[in-house]
PDB file of C-alpha atoms in Angstrom:
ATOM      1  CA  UNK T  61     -23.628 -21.699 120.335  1.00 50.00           C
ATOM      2  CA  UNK T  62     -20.766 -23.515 121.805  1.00 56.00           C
ATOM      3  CA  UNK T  63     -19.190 -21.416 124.662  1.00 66.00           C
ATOM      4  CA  UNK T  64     -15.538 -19.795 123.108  1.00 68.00           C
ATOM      5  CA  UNK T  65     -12.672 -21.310 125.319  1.00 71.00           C
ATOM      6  CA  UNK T  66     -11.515 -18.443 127.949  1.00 77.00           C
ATOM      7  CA  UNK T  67      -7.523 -17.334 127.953  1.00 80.00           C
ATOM      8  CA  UNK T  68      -6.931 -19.884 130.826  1.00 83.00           C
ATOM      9  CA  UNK T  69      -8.083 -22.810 129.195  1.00 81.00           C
ATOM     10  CA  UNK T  70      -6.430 -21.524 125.681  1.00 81.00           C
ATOM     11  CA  UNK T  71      -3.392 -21.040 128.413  1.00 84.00           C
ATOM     12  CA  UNK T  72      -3.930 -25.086 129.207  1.00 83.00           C
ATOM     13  CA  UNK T  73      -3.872 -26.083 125.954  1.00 83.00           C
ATOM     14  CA  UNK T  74      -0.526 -24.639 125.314  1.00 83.00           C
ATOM     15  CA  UNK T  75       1.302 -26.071 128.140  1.00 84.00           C
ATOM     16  CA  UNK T  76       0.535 -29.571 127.287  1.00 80.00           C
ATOM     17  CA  UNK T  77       1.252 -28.891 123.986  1.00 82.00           C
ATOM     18  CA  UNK T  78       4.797 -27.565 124.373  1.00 80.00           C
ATOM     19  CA  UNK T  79       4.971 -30.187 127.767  1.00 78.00           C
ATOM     20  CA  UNK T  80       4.747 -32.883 124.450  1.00 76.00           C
ATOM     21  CA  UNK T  81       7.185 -31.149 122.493  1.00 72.00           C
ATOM     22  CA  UNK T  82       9.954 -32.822 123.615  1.00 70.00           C
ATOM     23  CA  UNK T  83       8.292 -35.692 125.741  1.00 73.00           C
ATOM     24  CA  UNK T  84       7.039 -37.748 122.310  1.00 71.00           C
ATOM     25  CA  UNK T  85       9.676 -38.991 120.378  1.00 70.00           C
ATOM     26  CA  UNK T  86       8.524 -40.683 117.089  1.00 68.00           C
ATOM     27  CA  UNK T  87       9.965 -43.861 115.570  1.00 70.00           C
ATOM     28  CA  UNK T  88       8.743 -45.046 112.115  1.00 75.00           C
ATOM     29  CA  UNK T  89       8.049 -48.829 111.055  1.00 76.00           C
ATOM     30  CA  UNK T  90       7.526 -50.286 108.015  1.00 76.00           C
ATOM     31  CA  UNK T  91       5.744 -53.096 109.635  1.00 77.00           C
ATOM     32  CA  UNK T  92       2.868 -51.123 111.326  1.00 76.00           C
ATOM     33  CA  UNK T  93      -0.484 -49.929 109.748  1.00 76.00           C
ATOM     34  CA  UNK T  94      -0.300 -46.696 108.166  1.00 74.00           C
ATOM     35  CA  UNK T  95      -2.554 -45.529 110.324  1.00 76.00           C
ATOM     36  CA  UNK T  96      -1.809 -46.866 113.587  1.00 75.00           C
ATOM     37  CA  UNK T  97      -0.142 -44.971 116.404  1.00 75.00           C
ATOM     38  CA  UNK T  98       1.950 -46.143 119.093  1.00 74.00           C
ATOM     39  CA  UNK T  99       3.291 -43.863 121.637  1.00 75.00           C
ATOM     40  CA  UNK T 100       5.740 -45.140 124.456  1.00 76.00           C
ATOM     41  CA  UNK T 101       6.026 -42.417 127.097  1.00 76.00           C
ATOM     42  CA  UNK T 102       5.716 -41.735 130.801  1.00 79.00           C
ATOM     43  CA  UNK T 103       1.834 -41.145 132.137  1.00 82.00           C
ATOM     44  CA  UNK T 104       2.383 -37.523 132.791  1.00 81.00           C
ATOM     45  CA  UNK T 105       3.135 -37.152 128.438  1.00 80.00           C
ATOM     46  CA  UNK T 106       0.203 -39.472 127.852  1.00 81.00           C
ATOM     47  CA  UNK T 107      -2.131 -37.988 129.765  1.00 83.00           C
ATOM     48  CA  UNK T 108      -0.844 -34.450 128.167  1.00 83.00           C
ATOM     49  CA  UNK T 109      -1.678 -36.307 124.763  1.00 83.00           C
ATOM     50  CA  UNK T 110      -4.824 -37.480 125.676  1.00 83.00           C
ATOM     51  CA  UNK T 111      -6.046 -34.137 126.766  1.00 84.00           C
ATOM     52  CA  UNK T 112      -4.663 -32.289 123.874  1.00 83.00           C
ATOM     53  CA  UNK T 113      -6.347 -34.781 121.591  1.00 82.00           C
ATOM     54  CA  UNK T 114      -9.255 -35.471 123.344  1.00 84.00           C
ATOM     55  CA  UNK T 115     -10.579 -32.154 124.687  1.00 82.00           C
ATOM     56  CA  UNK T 116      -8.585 -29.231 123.567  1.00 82.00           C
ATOM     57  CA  UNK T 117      -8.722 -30.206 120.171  1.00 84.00           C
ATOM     58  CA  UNK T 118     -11.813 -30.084 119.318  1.00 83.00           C
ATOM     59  CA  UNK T 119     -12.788 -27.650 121.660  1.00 83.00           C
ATOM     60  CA  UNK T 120     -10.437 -24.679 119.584  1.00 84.00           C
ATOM     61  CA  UNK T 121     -11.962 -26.265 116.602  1.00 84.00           C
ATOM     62  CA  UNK T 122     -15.302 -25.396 117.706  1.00 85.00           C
ATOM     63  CA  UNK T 123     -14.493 -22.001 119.047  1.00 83.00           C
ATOM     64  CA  UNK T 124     -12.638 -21.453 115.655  1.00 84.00           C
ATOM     65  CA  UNK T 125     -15.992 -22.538 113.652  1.00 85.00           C
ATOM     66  CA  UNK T 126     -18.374 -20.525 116.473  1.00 85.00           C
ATOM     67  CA  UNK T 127     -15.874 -17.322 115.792  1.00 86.00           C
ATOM     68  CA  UNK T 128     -16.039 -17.960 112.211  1.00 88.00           C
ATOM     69  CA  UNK T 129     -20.210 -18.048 111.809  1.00 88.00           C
ATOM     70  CA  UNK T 130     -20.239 -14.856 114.292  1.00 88.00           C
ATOM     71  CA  UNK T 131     -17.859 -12.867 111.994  1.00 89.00           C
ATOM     72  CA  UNK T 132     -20.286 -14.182 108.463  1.00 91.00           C
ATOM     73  CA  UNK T 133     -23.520 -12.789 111.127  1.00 91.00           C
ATOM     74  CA  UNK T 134     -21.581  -9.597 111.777  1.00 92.00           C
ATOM     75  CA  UNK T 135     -20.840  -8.774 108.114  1.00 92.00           C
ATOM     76  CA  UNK T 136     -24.493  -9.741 107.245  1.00 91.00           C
ATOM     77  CA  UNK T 137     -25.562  -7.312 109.966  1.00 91.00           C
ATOM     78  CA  UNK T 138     -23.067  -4.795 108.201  1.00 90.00           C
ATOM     79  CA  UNK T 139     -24.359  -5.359 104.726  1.00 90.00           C
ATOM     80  CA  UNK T 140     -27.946  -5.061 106.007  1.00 89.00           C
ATOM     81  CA  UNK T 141     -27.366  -1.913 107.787  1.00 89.00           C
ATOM     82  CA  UNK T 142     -25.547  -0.403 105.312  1.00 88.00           C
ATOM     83  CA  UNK T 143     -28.278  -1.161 103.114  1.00 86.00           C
ATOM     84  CA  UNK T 144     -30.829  -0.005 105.259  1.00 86.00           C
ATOM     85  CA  UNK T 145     -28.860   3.424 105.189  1.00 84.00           C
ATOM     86  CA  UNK T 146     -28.919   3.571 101.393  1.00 83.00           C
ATOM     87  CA  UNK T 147     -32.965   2.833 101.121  1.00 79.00           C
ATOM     88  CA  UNK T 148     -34.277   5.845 102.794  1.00 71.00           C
ATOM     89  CA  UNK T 149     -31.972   8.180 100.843  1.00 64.00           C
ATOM     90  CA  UNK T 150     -33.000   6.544  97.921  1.00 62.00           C
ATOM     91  CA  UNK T 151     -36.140   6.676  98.712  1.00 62.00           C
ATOM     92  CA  UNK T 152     -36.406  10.323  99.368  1.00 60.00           C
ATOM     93  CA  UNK T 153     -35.139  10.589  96.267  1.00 61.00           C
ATOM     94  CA  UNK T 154     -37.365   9.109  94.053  1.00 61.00           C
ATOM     95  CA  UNK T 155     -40.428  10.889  96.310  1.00 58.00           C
ATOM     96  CA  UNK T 156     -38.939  13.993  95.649  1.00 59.00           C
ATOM     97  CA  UNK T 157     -38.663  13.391  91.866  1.00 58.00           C
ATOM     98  CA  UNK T 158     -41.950  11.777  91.735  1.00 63.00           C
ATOM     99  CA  UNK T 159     -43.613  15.755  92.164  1.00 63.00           C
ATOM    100  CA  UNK T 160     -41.311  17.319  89.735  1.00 62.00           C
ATOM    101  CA  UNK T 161     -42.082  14.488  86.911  1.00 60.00           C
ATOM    102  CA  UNK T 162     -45.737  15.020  87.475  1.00 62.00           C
ATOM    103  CA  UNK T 163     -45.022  18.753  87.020  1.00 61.00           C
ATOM    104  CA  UNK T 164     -43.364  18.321  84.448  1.00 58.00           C
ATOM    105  CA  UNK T 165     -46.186  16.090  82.449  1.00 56.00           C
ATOM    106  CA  UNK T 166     -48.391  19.204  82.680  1.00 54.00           C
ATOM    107  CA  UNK T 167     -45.919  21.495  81.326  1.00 56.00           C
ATOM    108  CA  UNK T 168     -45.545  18.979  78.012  1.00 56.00           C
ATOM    109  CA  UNK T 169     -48.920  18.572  77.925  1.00 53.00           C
ATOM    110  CA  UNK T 170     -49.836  22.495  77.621  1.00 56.00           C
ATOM    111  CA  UNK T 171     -49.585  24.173  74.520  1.00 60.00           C
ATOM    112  CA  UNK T 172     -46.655  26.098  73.303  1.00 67.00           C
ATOM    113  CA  UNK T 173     -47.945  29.638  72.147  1.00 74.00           C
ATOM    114  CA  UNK T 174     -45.749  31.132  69.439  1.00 78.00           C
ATOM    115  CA  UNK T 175     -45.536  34.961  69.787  1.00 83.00           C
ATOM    116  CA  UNK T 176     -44.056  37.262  66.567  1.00 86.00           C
ATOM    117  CA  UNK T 177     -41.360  37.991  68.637  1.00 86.00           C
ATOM    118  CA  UNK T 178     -40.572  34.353  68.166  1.00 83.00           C
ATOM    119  CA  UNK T 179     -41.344  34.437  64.886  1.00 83.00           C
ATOM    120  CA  UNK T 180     -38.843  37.319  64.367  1.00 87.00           C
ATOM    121  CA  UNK T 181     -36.148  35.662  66.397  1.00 85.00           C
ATOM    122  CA  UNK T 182     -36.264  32.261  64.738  1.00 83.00           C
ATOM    123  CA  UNK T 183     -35.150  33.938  61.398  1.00 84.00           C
ATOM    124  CA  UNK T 184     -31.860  34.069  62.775  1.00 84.00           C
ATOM    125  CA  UNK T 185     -31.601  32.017  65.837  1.00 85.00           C
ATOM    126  CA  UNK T 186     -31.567  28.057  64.570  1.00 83.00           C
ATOM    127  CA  UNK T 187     -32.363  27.216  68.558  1.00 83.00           C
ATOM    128  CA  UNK T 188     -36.116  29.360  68.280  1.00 83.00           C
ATOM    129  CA  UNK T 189     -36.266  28.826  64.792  1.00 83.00           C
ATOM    130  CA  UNK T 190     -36.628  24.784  65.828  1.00 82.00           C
ATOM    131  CA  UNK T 191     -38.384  25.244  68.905  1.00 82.00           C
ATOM    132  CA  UNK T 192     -41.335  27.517  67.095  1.00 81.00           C
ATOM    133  CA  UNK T 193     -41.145  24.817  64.037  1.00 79.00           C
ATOM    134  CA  UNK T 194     -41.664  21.911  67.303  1.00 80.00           C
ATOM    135  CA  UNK T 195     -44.630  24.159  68.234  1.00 79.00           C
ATOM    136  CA  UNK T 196     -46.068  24.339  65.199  1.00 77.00           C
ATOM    137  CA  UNK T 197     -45.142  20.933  63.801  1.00 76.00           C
ATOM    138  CA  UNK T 198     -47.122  19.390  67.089  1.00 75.00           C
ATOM    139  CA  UNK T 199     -49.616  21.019  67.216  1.00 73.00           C
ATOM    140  CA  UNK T 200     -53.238  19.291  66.544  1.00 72.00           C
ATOM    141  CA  UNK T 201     -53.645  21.066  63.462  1.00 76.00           C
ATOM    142  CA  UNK T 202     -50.113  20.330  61.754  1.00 76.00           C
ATOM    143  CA  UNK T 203     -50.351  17.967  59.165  1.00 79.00           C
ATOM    144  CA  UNK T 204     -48.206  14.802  58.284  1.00 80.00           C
ATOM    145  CA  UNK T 205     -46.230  17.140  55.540  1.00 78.00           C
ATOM    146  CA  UNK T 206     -45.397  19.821  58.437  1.00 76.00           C
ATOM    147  CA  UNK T 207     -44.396  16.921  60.994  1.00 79.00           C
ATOM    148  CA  UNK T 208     -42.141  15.817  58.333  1.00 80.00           C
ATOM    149  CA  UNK T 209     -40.069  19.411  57.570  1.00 78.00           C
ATOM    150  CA  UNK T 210     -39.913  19.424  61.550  1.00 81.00           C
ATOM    151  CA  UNK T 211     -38.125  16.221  61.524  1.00 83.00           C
ATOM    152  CA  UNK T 212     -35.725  17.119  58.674  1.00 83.00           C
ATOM    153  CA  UNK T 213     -35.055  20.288  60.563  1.00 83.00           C
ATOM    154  CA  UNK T 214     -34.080  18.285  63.728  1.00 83.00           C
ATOM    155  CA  UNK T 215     -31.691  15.846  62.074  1.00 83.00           C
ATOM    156  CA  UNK T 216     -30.226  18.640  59.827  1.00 84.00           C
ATOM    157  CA  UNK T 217     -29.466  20.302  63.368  1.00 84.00           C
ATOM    158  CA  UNK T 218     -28.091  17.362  64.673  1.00 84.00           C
ATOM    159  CA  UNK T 219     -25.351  16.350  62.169  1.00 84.00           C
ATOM    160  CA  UNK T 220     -24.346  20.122  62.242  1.00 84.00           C
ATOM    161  CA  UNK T 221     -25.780  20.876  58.100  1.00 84.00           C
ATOM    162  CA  UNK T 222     -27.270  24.529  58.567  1.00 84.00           C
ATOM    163  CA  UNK T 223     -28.059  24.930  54.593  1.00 85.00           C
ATOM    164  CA  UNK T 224     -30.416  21.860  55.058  1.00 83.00           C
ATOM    165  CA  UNK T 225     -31.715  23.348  58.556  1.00 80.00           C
ATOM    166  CA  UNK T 226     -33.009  26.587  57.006  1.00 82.00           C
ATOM    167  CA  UNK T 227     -33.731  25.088  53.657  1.00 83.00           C
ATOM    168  CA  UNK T 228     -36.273  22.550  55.763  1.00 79.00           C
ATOM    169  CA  UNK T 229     -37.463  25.571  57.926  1.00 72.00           C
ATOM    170  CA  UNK T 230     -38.326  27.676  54.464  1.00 73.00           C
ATOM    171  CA  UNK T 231     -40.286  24.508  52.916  1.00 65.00           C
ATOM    172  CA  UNK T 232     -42.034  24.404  56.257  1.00 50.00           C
ATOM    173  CA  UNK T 233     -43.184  27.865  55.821  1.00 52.00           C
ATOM    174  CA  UNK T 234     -44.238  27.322  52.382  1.00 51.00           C
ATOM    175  CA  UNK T 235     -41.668  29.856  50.955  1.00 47.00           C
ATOM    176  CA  UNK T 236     -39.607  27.453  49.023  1.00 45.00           C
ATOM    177  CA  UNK T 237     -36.187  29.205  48.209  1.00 45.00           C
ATOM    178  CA  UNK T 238     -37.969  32.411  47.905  1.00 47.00           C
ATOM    179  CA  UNK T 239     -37.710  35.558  50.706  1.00 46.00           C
ATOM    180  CA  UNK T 240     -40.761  36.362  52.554  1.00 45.00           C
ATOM    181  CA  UNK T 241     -42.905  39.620  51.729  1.00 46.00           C
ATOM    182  CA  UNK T 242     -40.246  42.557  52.385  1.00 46.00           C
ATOM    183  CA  UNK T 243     -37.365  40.383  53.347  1.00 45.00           C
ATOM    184  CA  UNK T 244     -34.591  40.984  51.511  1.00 48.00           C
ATOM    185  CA  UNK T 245     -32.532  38.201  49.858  1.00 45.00           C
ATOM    186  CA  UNK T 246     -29.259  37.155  51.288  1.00 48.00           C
ATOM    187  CA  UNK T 247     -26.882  37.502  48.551  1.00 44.00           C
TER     188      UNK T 247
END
């Protein structure tokens, strides 16, 4: 890596530069290449030009590029550190979720048990009355008929329509629109 000019040669540099200001005076002729140059000075202003071309230059161009690819490393650095920081949080994360998923795979897995209370609840709850229909309606012995009223039930609840919700839930429990034994109709 090219070495960064120090303040006294940066110091240097701007001596001979303002020593030029008013040492150089420029005259413009039509008859000279476009790119041609001439300079008529004293040697003290040429050699001040010379060394301002020549060597201090291209030396603050290089220290410019050389600051230039350390700032690009030092925001790479950044990035990857800051990245770094993120992982193991991340990480820890998905560890931690990794034992609660597999928990909860065994819970789904296991078998709902429907108790009368339930039962007794879901004639007026909507909430029981479709979770003891999802226990019943998945279970290995429901049928394609019962899997069917379960999924009426759950898009009845969904757009809000209650009369469909309960009508589903009474065709699932084969009463039609009739009260069970020693209910008493609704009127």
């Amino acid at each position: 890596m090219p070495k960064t000019p120090d303040a006294e040669r940066v110091r240097a540099a701007e001596s001979r530069a303002a020593s030029l200001r008013d040492a150089v005076q420029f005259y413009e002729s039509p008859a000279l290449d476009a790119e041609t140059l001439h300079v008529y000075g004293r040697k003290a202003a040429g050699d001040a030009l010379r060394a301002l071309i020549g060597t201090d230059v291209p030396a603050l161009v290089e220290a410019v590029r050389a600051l230039e690819d350390e700032a690009d490393r030092l925001r790479g650095d950044a990035a990857r550190a800051e990245k770094e920081k993120r992982a193991p949080a991340a990480a820890g994360k998905e560890a931690a979720a990794e034992p609660a998923a597999e928990d909860l795979g065994s819970l789904l897995s296991a078998p709902f048990r429907v108790t009368p209370a339930m039962v007794s609840a879901a004639k007026d709850d909507p909430l029981m009355a479709l979770a003891v229909q999802v226990a019943r309606g998945a279970g290995a012995e429901a049928g394609e008929v019962d899997r069917a009223r379960l999924i009426a039930m759950a898009f009845a609840a969904a757009r809000g329509d209650m009369e469909t919700f309960w009508g589903a839930r009474r065709k699932r429990t084969g009463l039609g629109d009739e009260p069970a034994k020693g209910a008493k109709r609704k009127k």
